[in-house]
Amino acid sequence: MTFFTATHMELLKIRKSKMIWITLAVFTMAPLMAGFFIFVLKNPELAESSGLIGDKAQIFGVADWPAYLSMLAQIIAVGGILVFGFVTSWVFGREYADRTIKDLLTLPSHRMVIILAKFLAVLFTNFLLSVYVILLGVAIGLVIQLPRLSYEVAMEGGFILLVTTILTLALSTLPAFLACYGRGYLAPIGFILFMVVLAQIIAAAGHGEYFPWAVPAIFSGIAGTGPALEIGSFLLVFLIGIVGLGATVSWWMYADQH
């Protein structure tokens, strides 16, 4: 089986699963809610009549494109860790949960081909989910007719969204190893939830730049005028990505598969 065939097979599994459509529906709620809050903030009279909703909308600051694009980046930074990690956990953990791992390993193909095909399918799927959220969010912003849209704002916002997506994608490799090591979904999903909670605590303590799972959110601007990120913070994120990739490949290559 060639690498192209293996990748096509993994993408087909994802497309035909209920998991991806449920995930897509859940991820859709984030830009819709963000658009609703920014709409309330843009219309003070509606904020006054809605009471508590108007107070919550003030959290997002001003109703313009720079603030809204930053909000979309924050959605990807926080929601992406959960969503991307869940997709990765499903792709790698389902083979053990459905007991198809033995069938997969008997295919006339090198294990490296299978594992790299899975990672490419996960990367492609998660990237498309990020693009979908961004496009939906931008469409909502255009409908609301937010002010301060310019070439400079679009370029800066696009850069932040792209880097935030890349950082979040890099953190989705470690759940793949945990799905293989734990032989299912529970270990990686539990790990992802723990990391999200721990990232909030460490960031609140003022040390988020040293914790990889807090770096995408800090870069997206969720902390406002928080600490500036050094190159070491980004290197930590990519180190986690490399460790997760290497550990997963090593597990498939050398661990006994029962």
PDB file of C-alpha atoms in Angstrom, residues 3-13:
ATOM      1  CA  PHE A   3       1.610   6.435   1.162  1.00  0.00           C
ATOM      2  CA  PHE A   4      -1.001   8.154  -1.011  1.00  0.00           C
ATOM      3  CA  THR A   5      -3.383   5.207  -0.670  1.00  0.00           C
ATOM      4  CA  ALA A   6      -2.895   5.039   3.090  1.00  0.00           C
ATOM      5  CA  THR A   7      -3.533   8.781   3.463  1.00  0.00           C
ATOM      6  CA  HIS A   8      -6.640   8.571   1.274  1.00  0.00           C
ATOM      7  CA  MET A   9      -7.896   5.697   3.403  1.00  0.00           C
ATOM      8  CA  GLU A  10      -7.404   7.652   6.635  1.00  0.00           C
ATOM      9  CA  LEU A  11      -9.138  10.729   5.226  1.00  0.00           C
ATOM     10  CA  LEU A  12     -12.012   8.537   4.075  1.00  0.00           C
ATOM     11  CA  LYS A  13     -12.367   7.108   7.591  1.00  0.00           C
TER      12      LYS A  13
END
